[in-house]
Amino acid sequence: MSVHIDIAGLRPEGVAVVPSPLAELGMALHALSEPGHHPGLQGWVTGVTARLDPHLADRMCEADFLWRTTFSDLFLPSAGIPGRGALPGGTLAEELDLLDKLSDEQFVDAALEFTCALPYSLPGPGPLSDEELRRRSLELAAARGPRQVLFTERLLADPPHIRAWLRQFLQDCDEAFFAGTWTRLRHQLTADTRLKTDLLRHKGLAEALASVSPAVTLDEAAGRITVDKLGDGRTATGDGGLLLIPTSLGWPHLMVLHRHGWQPVLHYPVGSPEPAAPPTVDQLALRMTALSHPVRMRMCRHLARSAYTTSELAQVHDMTAPEISRHLGVLKKAGLISTRRRGRYVLHQLDVTVVARLGSDFLEGILR
C-alpha cells in the first residue's frame, strides 16, 4: 500500500519547497481538534484552548470535519490553481486570496472529501452538478450528525456563503492565536526550505526526498516517487510541478495531495521525533501478525527474559524442534528476534527495543 507520484518529464525547476501559512493553520486546527494525534503539542494546545474565545470555539466545531480527520485540500489552494504551477502565498491573506480563486466545484469537492467519500483521484462530476452525488453526500453527512447535515446543506445550496464564512473564520483564528504561532514557527520552516532547496540544487531530488522522510523514495529509472502509507493513490506531475511543503505542527502526518487535476504536494513534518528508519507499513503488518499467534506470544515471554536454543524452546513448550523453528522463522523475518552463535549452539532472543517501539510505530504508521 502506497501513494505514487509519476514525475516523468518533471524539470528540476518544477520542484519547489515553500512554507505555507494556510497549511500550517489547517494543521493547527487539526491539532486543536485531535490533540491525541500530537502528544508533543499538548502544552501548546492547552495554552491556546484556555485563551480561546467561547464563540470562536463554537464556530470551530461547525466545520471541524475539514480538519479533524486530517486537513482538507482547501488548506493547500495553490495546488488547485489552473496550470498546476502556482506557489503558496507568503502571508495568510495571500493564501486566502488563492482559496478564493478556486471554483465553487473545486471548493465543494474538497470540502466534502473526507465525510462524503467523493471521487478523489479520478475525473468526474461533483455534487453541484450530479444529483446522485448530492443525495449521497447528504446521506453520508446524516450519519455524522445534524451539525454536518446543516453545513452540507448550506454548502450545496449556497457555496459563496460558506466560502465567505470560512474565510472570516480563518481570519478570526489568525487574530486569536495563529499569528503569534506562525511568527514563532516560520523561522524553522524557512530554514528547512533552504536546506531542502540546497539539496535539490546540489545533490538532486532523491537526496531531497530522503531528507523529507524515510517513507518517501524515488525510483529514477521509473520516474516515480513512492510514499509508504496505509492507503493507495496515484497522481502525476504531468506538465505541472511538485510542491514540498513543511509543517512544524504536523508530526506524525505525512500528507500527499493527489487530487485529480491538482498539482501534487508532499506536506511533511520537520523536527519530528521519528526514528531514522521507521518500519514500512508492510513491515509493521508483518510484526503485528507475527506477534498475534498464541504460541509465538508464549515463546516471546521466554525470549524476552533470556536467550534460548531451539531445543530448549521445544522442551519448554512441549513441541518438536521443527515446529519451534518455523515459529522462530516468522519472528526473525519480522525483525523481532536476534540470533547469535555460541560454539555449536544458536541462541535466539527477543529484540525488546523493537517490540517496545511497536505501539508508537503503529500509531505513526496509521496516522502517516
JSON list of C-alpha atoms in Angstrom, two decimals, residues 20-225:
[
{"chain": "A", "resi": 20, "resn": "SER", "atom": "CA", "xyz": [2.51, 27.72, 3.67]},
{"chain": "A", "resi": 21, "resn": "PRO", "atom": "CA", "xyz": [0.84, 29.72, 6.46]},
{"chain": "A", "resi": 22, "resn": "LEU", "atom": "CA", "xyz": [-2.61, 28.44, 5.45]},
{"chain": "A", "resi": 23, "resn": "ALA", "atom": "CA", "xyz": [-1.48, 24.80, 5.51]},
{"chain": "A", "resi": 24, "resn": "GLU", "atom": "CA", "xyz": [0.05, 25.38, 8.94]},
{"chain": "A", "resi": 25, "resn": "LEU", "atom": "CA", "xyz": [-3.18, 26.97, 10.17]},
{"chain": "A", "resi": 26, "resn": "GLY", "atom": "CA", "xyz": [-5.01, 23.88, 8.93]},
{"chain": "A", "resi": 27, "resn": "MET", "atom": "CA", "xyz": [-2.63, 21.68, 10.89]},
{"chain": "A", "resi": 28, "resn": "ALA", "atom": "CA", "xyz": [-3.07, 23.91, 13.95]},
{"chain": "A", "resi": 29, "resn": "LEU", "atom": "CA", "xyz": [-6.85, 23.43, 13.76]},
{"chain": "A", "resi": 30, "resn": "HIS", "atom": "CA", "xyz": [-6.32, 19.68, 13.39]},
{"chain": "A", "resi": 31, "resn": "ALA", "atom": "CA", "xyz": [-4.07, 19.55, 16.47]},
{"chain": "A", "resi": 32, "resn": "LEU", "atom": "CA", "xyz": [-6.62, 21.53, 18.49]},
{"chain": "A", "resi": 33, "resn": "SER", "atom": "CA", "xyz": [-9.40, 19.14, 17.41]},
{"chain": "A", "resi": 34, "resn": "GLU", "atom": "CA", "xyz": [-7.37, 15.92, 17.80]},
{"chain": "A", "resi": 35, "resn": "PRO", "atom": "CA", "xyz": [-4.69, 16.56, 20.45]},
{"chain": "A", "resi": 36, "resn": "GLY", "atom": "CA", "xyz": [-4.25, 12.81, 20.90]},
{"chain": "A", "resi": 37, "resn": "HIS", "atom": "CA", "xyz": [-2.61, 12.67, 17.47]},
{"chain": "A", "resi": 38, "resn": "HIS", "atom": "CA", "xyz": [0.03, 15.13, 18.63]},
{"chain": "A", "resi": 39, "resn": "PRO", "atom": "CA", "xyz": [1.26, 14.38, 22.16]},
{"chain": "A", "resi": 40, "resn": "GLY", "atom": "CA", "xyz": [4.22, 16.71, 21.68]},
{"chain": "A", "resi": 41, "resn": "LEU", "atom": "CA", "xyz": [1.87, 19.67, 21.25]},
{"chain": "A", "resi": 42, "resn": "GLN", "atom": "CA", "xyz": [-0.13, 19.22, 24.45]},
{"chain": "A", "resi": 43, "resn": "GLY", "atom": "CA", "xyz": [1.34, 22.34, 26.06]},
{"chain": "A", "resi": 44, "resn": "TRP", "atom": "CA", "xyz": [0.55, 24.48, 23.02]},
{"chain": "A", "resi": 45, "resn": "VAL", "atom": "CA", "xyz": [-2.97, 23.00, 22.70]},
{"chain": "A", "resi": 46, "resn": "THR", "atom": "CA", "xyz": [-3.70, 23.62, 26.39]},
{"chain": "A", "resi": 47, "resn": "GLY", "atom": "CA", "xyz": [-2.48, 27.20, 26.19]},
{"chain": "A", "resi": 48, "resn": "VAL", "atom": "CA", "xyz": [-4.50, 28.05, 23.07]},
{"chain": "A", "resi": 49, "resn": "THR", "atom": "CA", "xyz": [-7.64, 26.32, 24.32]},
{"chain": "A", "resi": 50, "resn": "ALA", "atom": "CA", "xyz": [-7.50, 28.16, 27.65]},
{"chain": "A", "resi": 51, "resn": "ARG", "atom": "CA", "xyz": [-7.39, 31.54, 25.90]},
{"chain": "A", "resi": 52, "resn": "LEU", "atom": "CA", "xyz": [-9.87, 30.76, 23.13]},
{"chain": "A", "resi": 53, "resn": "ASP", "atom": "CA", "xyz": [-13.00, 32.87, 22.93]},
{"chain": "A", "resi": 54, "resn": "PRO", "atom": "CA", "xyz": [-16.03, 30.59, 23.54]},
{"chain": "A", "resi": 55, "resn": "HIS", "atom": "CA", "xyz": [-17.81, 31.93, 20.45]},
{"chain": "A", "resi": 56, "resn": "LEU", "atom": "CA", "xyz": [-14.80, 31.13, 18.25]},
{"chain": "A", "resi": 57, "resn": "ALA", "atom": "CA", "xyz": [-14.55, 27.68, 19.86]},
{"chain": "A", "resi": 58, "resn": "ASP", "atom": "CA", "xyz": [-18.18, 27.02, 18.92]},
{"chain": "A", "resi": 59, "resn": "ARG", "atom": "CA", "xyz": [-17.55, 28.13, 15.33]},
{"chain": "A", "resi": 60, "resn": "MET", "atom": "CA", "xyz": [-14.54, 25.83, 15.25]},
{"chain": "A", "resi": 61, "resn": "CYS", "atom": "CA", "xyz": [-16.92, 22.91, 15.76]},
{"chain": "A", "resi": 62, "resn": "GLU", "atom": "CA", "xyz": [-19.25, 23.90, 12.91]},
{"chain": "A", "resi": 63, "resn": "ALA", "atom": "CA", "xyz": [-16.96, 22.57, 10.18]},
{"chain": "A", "resi": 64, "resn": "ASP", "atom": "CA", "xyz": [-14.38, 20.59, 12.11]},
{"chain": "A", "resi": 65, "resn": "PHE", "atom": "CA", "xyz": [-14.67, 17.73, 9.61]},
{"chain": "A", "resi": 66, "resn": "LEU", "atom": "CA", "xyz": [-12.48, 19.90, 7.36]},
{"chain": "A", "resi": 67, "resn": "TRP", "atom": "CA", "xyz": [-9.56, 19.41, 9.73]},
{"chain": "A", "resi": 68, "resn": "ARG", "atom": "CA", "xyz": [-10.39, 16.80, 12.40]},
{"chain": "A", "resi": 69, "resn": "THR", "atom": "CA", "xyz": [-9.76, 13.60, 10.39]},
{"chain": "A", "resi": 70, "resn": "THR", "atom": "CA", "xyz": [-6.77, 15.24, 8.75]},
{"chain": "A", "resi": 71, "resn": "PHE", "atom": "CA", "xyz": [-6.95, 18.54, 6.98]},
{"chain": "A", "resi": 72, "resn": "SER", "atom": "CA", "xyz": [-8.76, 19.34, 3.76]},
{"chain": "A", "resi": 73, "resn": "ASP", "atom": "CA", "xyz": [-7.05, 20.16, 0.47]},
{"chain": "A", "resi": 74, "resn": "LEU", "atom": "CA", "xyz": [-8.71, 23.55, 0.89]},
{"chain": "A", "resi": 75, "resn": "PHE", "atom": "CA", "xyz": [-5.70, 24.41, 3.05]},
{"chain": "A", "resi": 76, "resn": "LEU", "atom": "CA", "xyz": [-3.45, 23.91, 0.00]},
{"chain": "A", "resi": 77, "resn": "PRO", "atom": "CA", "xyz": [-5.35, 26.01, -2.57]},
{"chain": "A", "resi": 78, "resn": "SER", "atom": "CA", "xyz": [-2.30, 26.86, -4.70]},
{"chain": "A", "resi": 79, "resn": "ALA", "atom": "CA", "xyz": [-2.30, 23.24, -5.87]},
{"chain": "A", "resi": 80, "resn": "GLY", "atom": "CA", "xyz": [-5.73, 23.71, -7.44]},
{"chain": "A", "resi": 81, "resn": "ILE", "atom": "CA", "xyz": [-4.95, 26.85, -9.44]},
{"chain": "A", "resi": 82, "resn": "PRO", "atom": "CA", "xyz": [-5.11, 26.15, -13.21]},
{"chain": "A", "resi": 83, "resn": "GLY", "atom": "CA", "xyz": [-1.70, 25.48, -14.74]},
{"chain": "A", "resi": 84, "resn": "ARG", "atom": "CA", "xyz": [-0.57, 23.45, -11.72]},
{"chain": "A", "resi": 85, "resn": "GLY", "atom": "CA", "xyz": [2.43, 25.69, -11.15]},
{"chain": "A", "resi": 86, "resn": "ALA", "atom": "CA", "xyz": [1.23, 28.18, -8.54]},
{"chain": "A", "resi": 87, "resn": "LEU", "atom": "CA", "xyz": [3.09, 28.53, -5.23]},
{"chain": "A", "resi": 88, "resn": "PRO", "atom": "CA", "xyz": [1.66, 29.13, -1.74]},
{"chain": "A", "resi": 89, "resn": "GLY", "atom": "CA", "xyz": [1.42, 32.75, -0.68]},
{"chain": "A", "resi": 90, "resn": "GLY", "atom": "CA", "xyz": [3.88, 34.34, 1.66]},
{"chain": "A", "resi": 91, "resn": "THR", "atom": "CA", "xyz": [1.15, 35.53, 4.03]},
{"chain": "A", "resi": 92, "resn": "LEU", "atom": "CA", "xyz": [-2.16, 34.12, 5.19]},
{"chain": "A", "resi": 93, "resn": "ALA", "atom": "CA", "xyz": [-4.01, 36.92, 3.36]},
{"chain": "A", "resi": 94, "resn": "GLU", "atom": "CA", "xyz": [-2.32, 35.97, 0.09]},
{"chain": "A", "resi": 95, "resn": "GLU", "atom": "CA", "xyz": [-3.24, 32.33, 0.61]},
{"chain": "A", "resi": 96, "resn": "LEU", "atom": "CA", "xyz": [-6.86, 33.19, 1.35]},
{"chain": "A", "resi": 97, "resn": "ASP", "atom": "CA", "xyz": [-6.88, 35.08, -1.94]},
{"chain": "A", "resi": 98, "resn": "LEU", "atom": "CA", "xyz": [-5.69, 31.86, -3.63]},
{"chain": "A", "resi": 99, "resn": "LEU", "atom": "CA", "xyz": [-8.51, 29.99, -1.89]},
{"chain": "A", "resi": 100, "resn": "ASP", "atom": "CA", "xyz": [-10.97, 32.49, -3.39]},
{"chain": "A", "resi": 101, "resn": "LYS", "atom": "CA", "xyz": [-9.65, 31.63, -6.87]},
{"chain": "A", "resi": 102, "resn": "LEU", "atom": "CA", "xyz": [-10.82, 28.02, -6.66]},
{"chain": "A", "resi": 103, "resn": "SER", "atom": "CA", "xyz": [-14.07, 27.35, -8.48]},
{"chain": "A", "resi": 104, "resn": "ASP", "atom": "CA", "xyz": [-17.19, 26.53, -6.50]},
{"chain": "A", "resi": 105, "resn": "GLU", "atom": "CA", "xyz": [-16.93, 22.95, -7.81]},
{"chain": "A", "resi": 106, "resn": "GLN", "atom": "CA", "xyz": [-13.35, 22.62, -6.54]},
{"chain": "A", "resi": 107, "resn": "PHE", "atom": "CA", "xyz": [-14.27, 24.12, -3.18]},
{"chain": "A", "resi": 108, "resn": "VAL", "atom": "CA", "xyz": [-17.29, 21.87, -2.61]},
{"chain": "A", "resi": 109, "resn": "ASP", "atom": "CA", "xyz": [-15.49, 18.69, -3.76]},
{"chain": "A", "resi": 110, "resn": "ALA", "atom": "CA", "xyz": [-12.59, 19.37, -1.40]},
{"chain": "A", "resi": 111, "resn": "ALA", "atom": "CA", "xyz": [-14.85, 20.34, 1.50]},
{"chain": "A", "resi": 112, "resn": "LEU", "atom": "CA", "xyz": [-16.83, 17.09, 1.27]},
{"chain": "A", "resi": 113, "resn": "GLU", "atom": "CA", "xyz": [-13.87, 14.80, 0.59]},
{"chain": "A", "resi": 114, "resn": "PHE", "atom": "CA", "xyz": [-13.48, 13.05, 3.94]},
{"chain": "A", "resi": 115, "resn": "THR", "atom": "CA", "xyz": [-17.03, 12.78, 5.16]},
{"chain": "A", "resi": 116, "resn": "CYS", "atom": "CA", "xyz": [-18.91, 12.19, 1.93]},
{"chain": "A", "resi": 117, "resn": "ALA", "atom": "CA", "xyz": [-16.44, 9.91, 0.11]},
{"chain": "A", "resi": 118, "resn": "LEU", "atom": "CA", "xyz": [-16.46, 11.86, -3.13]},
{"chain": "A", "resi": 119, "resn": "PRO", "atom": "CA", "xyz": [-14.22, 10.72, -6.03]},
{"chain": "A", "resi": 120, "resn": "TYR", "atom": "CA", "xyz": [-10.68, 11.92, -5.39]},
{"chain": "A", "resi": 121, "resn": "SER", "atom": "CA", "xyz": [-8.12, 10.53, -7.81]},
{"chain": "A", "resi": 122, "resn": "LEU", "atom": "CA", "xyz": [-10.46, 10.17, -10.80]},
{"chain": "A", "resi": 123, "resn": "PRO", "atom": "CA", "xyz": [-12.14, 12.74, -13.02]},
{"chain": "A", "resi": 124, "resn": "GLY", "atom": "CA", "xyz": [-15.87, 13.15, -12.86]},
{"chain": "A", "resi": 125, "resn": "PRO", "atom": "CA", "xyz": [-18.73, 15.47, -11.91]},
{"chain": "A", "resi": 126, "resn": "GLY", "atom": "CA", "xyz": [-19.20, 16.76, -8.38]},
{"chain": "A", "resi": 127, "resn": "PRO", "atom": "CA", "xyz": [-22.28, 17.11, -6.18]},
{"chain": "A", "resi": 128, "resn": "LEU", "atom": "CA", "xyz": [-23.07, 20.57, -7.53]},
{"chain": "A", "resi": 129, "resn": "SER", "atom": "CA", "xyz": [-23.84, 19.06, -10.95]},
{"chain": "A", "resi": 130, "resn": "ASP", "atom": "CA", "xyz": [-24.56, 15.39, -10.17]},
{"chain": "A", "resi": 131, "resn": "GLU", "atom": "CA", "xyz": [-27.86, 14.82, -8.38]},
{"chain": "A", "resi": 132, "resn": "GLU", "atom": "CA", "xyz": [-26.89, 11.30, -7.28]},
{"chain": "A", "resi": 133, "resn": "LEU", "atom": "CA", "xyz": [-23.66, 12.56, -5.68]},
{"chain": "A", "resi": 134, "resn": "ARG", "atom": "CA", "xyz": [-25.62, 15.34, -3.98]},
{"chain": "A", "resi": 135, "resn": "ARG", "atom": "CA", "xyz": [-28.04, 12.81, -2.49]},
{"chain": "A", "resi": 136, "resn": "ARG", "atom": "CA", "xyz": [-25.17, 10.56, -1.37]},
{"chain": "A", "resi": 137, "resn": "SER", "atom": "CA", "xyz": [-23.35, 13.49, 0.22]},
{"chain": "A", "resi": 138, "resn": "LEU", "atom": "CA", "xyz": [-26.40, 14.37, 2.30]},
{"chain": "A", "resi": 139, "resn": "GLU", "atom": "CA", "xyz": [-26.97, 10.74, 3.31]},
{"chain": "A", "resi": 140, "resn": "LEU", "atom": "CA", "xyz": [-23.40, 10.32, 4.49]},
{"chain": "A", "resi": 141, "resn": "ALA", "atom": "CA", "xyz": [-23.49, 13.67, 6.26]},
{"chain": "A", "resi": 142, "resn": "ALA", "atom": "CA", "xyz": [-26.58, 12.48, 8.16]},
{"chain": "A", "resi": 143, "resn": "ALA", "atom": "CA", "xyz": [-24.58, 9.59, 9.58]},
{"chain": "A", "resi": 144, "resn": "ARG", "atom": "CA", "xyz": [-22.27, 12.15, 11.23]},
{"chain": "A", "resi": 145, "resn": "GLY", "atom": "CA", "xyz": [-24.91, 14.18, 12.96]},
{"chain": "A", "resi": 146, "resn": "PRO", "atom": "CA", "xyz": [-27.18, 17.20, 12.48]},
{"chain": "A", "resi": 147, "resn": "ARG", "atom": "CA", "xyz": [-24.35, 19.74, 12.58]},
{"chain": "A", "resi": 148, "resn": "GLN", "atom": "CA", "xyz": [-22.73, 18.26, 9.50]},
{"chain": "A", "resi": 149, "resn": "VAL", "atom": "CA", "xyz": [-26.06, 17.83, 7.72]},
{"chain": "A", "resi": 150, "resn": "LEU", "atom": "CA", "xyz": [-26.76, 21.54, 8.21]},
{"chain": "A", "resi": 151, "resn": "PHE", "atom": "CA", "xyz": [-23.31, 22.55, 6.99]},
{"chain": "A", "resi": 152, "resn": "THR", "atom": "CA", "xyz": [-23.51, 20.24, 3.94]},
{"chain": "A", "resi": 153, "resn": "GLU", "atom": "CA", "xyz": [-26.98, 21.52, 3.03]},
{"chain": "A", "resi": 154, "resn": "ARG", "atom": "CA", "xyz": [-25.77, 25.11, 3.24]},
{"chain": "A", "resi": 155, "resn": "LEU", "atom": "CA", "xyz": [-22.63, 24.29, 1.27]},
{"chain": "A", "resi": 156, "resn": "LEU", "atom": "CA", "xyz": [-24.56, 22.64, -1.56]},
{"chain": "A", "resi": 157, "resn": "ALA", "atom": "CA", "xyz": [-27.25, 25.31, -1.65]},
{"chain": "A", "resi": 158, "resn": "ASP", "atom": "CA", "xyz": [-25.03, 28.40, -1.41]},
{"chain": "A", "resi": 159, "resn": "PRO", "atom": "CA", "xyz": [-21.26, 27.78, -1.85]},
{"chain": "A", "resi": 160, "resn": "PRO", "atom": "CA", "xyz": [-20.35, 31.53, -1.87]},
{"chain": "A", "resi": 161, "resn": "HIS", "atom": "CA", "xyz": [-21.91, 31.98, 1.57]},
{"chain": "A", "resi": 162, "resn": "ILE", "atom": "CA", "xyz": [-19.89, 29.11, 3.07]},
{"chain": "A", "resi": 163, "resn": "ARG", "atom": "CA", "xyz": [-16.73, 30.33, 1.35]},
{"chain": "A", "resi": 164, "resn": "ALA", "atom": "CA", "xyz": [-17.18, 33.74, 2.93]},
{"chain": "A", "resi": 165, "resn": "TRP", "atom": "CA", "xyz": [-17.90, 32.11, 6.30]},
{"chain": "A", "resi": 166, "resn": "LEU", "atom": "CA", "xyz": [-14.71, 30.02, 6.11]},
{"chain": "A", "resi": 167, "resn": "ARG", "atom": "CA", "xyz": [-12.53, 32.95, 5.10]},
{"chain": "A", "resi": 168, "resn": "GLN", "atom": "CA", "xyz": [-13.81, 35.05, 8.00]},
{"chain": "A", "resi": 169, "resn": "PHE", "atom": "CA", "xyz": [-13.37, 32.14, 10.41]},
{"chain": "A", "resi": 170, "resn": "LEU", "atom": "CA", "xyz": [-9.75, 31.60, 9.33]},
{"chain": "A", "resi": 171, "resn": "GLN", "atom": "CA", "xyz": [-9.03, 35.32, 9.68]},
{"chain": "A", "resi": 172, "resn": "ASP", "atom": "CA", "xyz": [-10.50, 35.27, 13.19]},
{"chain": "A", "resi": 173, "resn": "CYS", "atom": "CA", "xyz": [-8.34, 32.25, 14.08]},
{"chain": "A", "resi": 174, "resn": "ASP", "atom": "CA", "xyz": [-5.30, 34.14, 12.84]},
{"chain": "A", "resi": 175, "resn": "GLU", "atom": "CA", "xyz": [-6.12, 37.10, 15.05]},
{"chain": "A", "resi": 176, "resn": "ALA", "atom": "CA", "xyz": [-6.97, 34.93, 18.08]},
{"chain": "A", "resi": 177, "resn": "PHE", "atom": "CA", "xyz": [-3.99, 32.58, 18.18]},
{"chain": "A", "resi": 178, "resn": "PHE", "atom": "CA", "xyz": [-2.34, 31.72, 14.89]},
{"chain": "A", "resi": 179, "resn": "ALA", "atom": "CA", "xyz": [-0.47, 34.93, 14.06]},
{"chain": "A", "resi": 180, "resn": "GLY", "atom": "CA", "xyz": [1.76, 34.54, 17.10]},
{"chain": "A", "resi": 181, "resn": "THR", "atom": "CA", "xyz": [2.25, 30.83, 16.44]},
{"chain": "A", "resi": 182, "resn": "TRP", "atom": "CA", "xyz": [3.21, 31.47, 12.81]},
{"chain": "A", "resi": 183, "resn": "THR", "atom": "CA", "xyz": [5.70, 34.17, 13.82]},
{"chain": "A", "resi": 184, "resn": "ARG", "atom": "CA", "xyz": [7.43, 31.59, 16.01]},
{"chain": "A", "resi": 185, "resn": "LEU", "atom": "CA", "xyz": [7.28, 28.68, 13.57]},
{"chain": "A", "resi": 186, "resn": "ARG", "atom": "CA", "xyz": [8.07, 30.30, 10.24]},
{"chain": "A", "resi": 187, "resn": "HIS", "atom": "CA", "xyz": [11.78, 30.60, 11.08]},
{"chain": "A", "resi": 188, "resn": "GLN", "atom": "CA", "xyz": [12.10, 26.82, 11.45]},
{"chain": "A", "resi": 189, "resn": "LEU", "atom": "CA", "xyz": [10.10, 26.26, 8.28]},
{"chain": "A", "resi": 190, "resn": "THR", "atom": "CA", "xyz": [12.14, 28.80, 6.32]},
{"chain": "A", "resi": 191, "resn": "ALA", "atom": "CA", "xyz": [15.36, 27.14, 7.46]},
{"chain": "A", "resi": 192, "resn": "ASP", "atom": "CA", "xyz": [14.07, 23.76, 6.37]},
{"chain": "A", "resi": 193, "resn": "THR", "atom": "CA", "xyz": [13.03, 25.06, 2.95]},
{"chain": "A", "resi": 194, "resn": "ARG", "atom": "CA", "xyz": [16.54, 26.45, 2.47]},
{"chain": "A", "resi": 195, "resn": "LEU", "atom": "CA", "xyz": [18.05, 23.09, 3.41]},
{"chain": "A", "resi": 196, "resn": "LYS", "atom": "CA", "xyz": [15.79, 21.13, 1.05]},
{"chain": "A", "resi": 197, "resn": "THR", "atom": "CA", "xyz": [16.34, 23.65, -1.77]},
{"chain": "A", "resi": 198, "resn": "ASP", "atom": "CA", "xyz": [20.12, 23.34, -1.39]},
{"chain": "A", "resi": 199, "resn": "LEU", "atom": "CA", "xyz": [19.82, 19.55, -1.52]},
{"chain": "A", "resi": 200, "resn": "LEU", "atom": "CA", "xyz": [17.74, 19.81, -4.68]},
{"chain": "A", "resi": 201, "resn": "ARG", "atom": "CA", "xyz": [20.28, 22.06, -6.37]},
{"chain": "A", "resi": 202, "resn": "HIS", "atom": "CA", "xyz": [23.45, 20.29, -5.37]},
{"chain": "A", "resi": 203, "resn": "LYS", "atom": "CA", "xyz": [22.50, 16.64, -4.79]},
{"chain": "A", "resi": 204, "resn": "GLY", "atom": "CA", "xyz": [19.26, 16.12, -6.66]},
{"chain": "A", "resi": 205, "resn": "LEU", "atom": "CA", "xyz": [15.67, 15.13, -5.98]},
{"chain": "A", "resi": 206, "resn": "ALA", "atom": "CA", "xyz": [16.48, 11.72, -4.45]},
{"chain": "A", "resi": 207, "resn": "GLU", "atom": "CA", "xyz": [18.55, 13.28, -1.66]},
{"chain": "A", "resi": 208, "resn": "ALA", "atom": "CA", "xyz": [15.95, 15.96, -1.00]},
{"chain": "A", "resi": 209, "resn": "LEU", "atom": "CA", "xyz": [13.15, 13.39, -0.75]},
{"chain": "A", "resi": 210, "resn": "ALA", "atom": "CA", "xyz": [15.24, 11.18, 1.53]},
{"chain": "A", "resi": 211, "resn": "SER", "atom": "CA", "xyz": [15.59, 14.15, 3.89]},
{"chain": "A", "resi": 212, "resn": "VAL", "atom": "CA", "xyz": [11.80, 14.68, 3.83]},
{"chain": "A", "resi": 213, "resn": "SER", "atom": "CA", "xyz": [11.08, 11.23, 5.29]},
{"chain": "A", "resi": 214, "resn": "PRO", "atom": "CA", "xyz": [12.41, 7.66, 5.10]},
{"chain": "A", "resi": 215, "resn": "ALA", "atom": "CA", "xyz": [8.90, 6.78, 3.91]},
{"chain": "A", "resi": 216, "resn": "VAL", "atom": "CA", "xyz": [9.48, 8.70, 0.64]},
{"chain": "A", "resi": 217, "resn": "THR", "atom": "CA", "xyz": [11.58, 7.08, -2.07]},
{"chain": "A", "resi": 218, "resn": "LEU", "atom": "CA", "xyz": [12.42, 7.90, -5.67]},
{"chain": "A", "resi": 219, "resn": "ASP", "atom": "CA", "xyz": [12.76, 5.37, -8.47]},
{"chain": "A", "resi": 220, "resn": "GLU", "atom": "CA", "xyz": [14.63, 7.48, -11.00]},
{"chain": "A", "resi": 221, "resn": "ALA", "atom": "CA", "xyz": [14.53, 4.81, -13.71]},
{"chain": "A", "resi": 222, "resn": "ALA", "atom": "CA", "xyz": [10.75, 4.52, -13.48]},
{"chain": "A", "resi": 223, "resn": "GLY", "atom": "CA", "xyz": [10.24, 8.26, -12.92]},
{"chain": "A", "resi": 224, "resn": "ARG", "atom": "CA", "xyz": [8.13, 7.63, -9.85]},
{"chain": "A", "resi": 225, "resn": "ILE", "atom": "CA", "xyz": [8.01, 8.80, -6.23]}
]
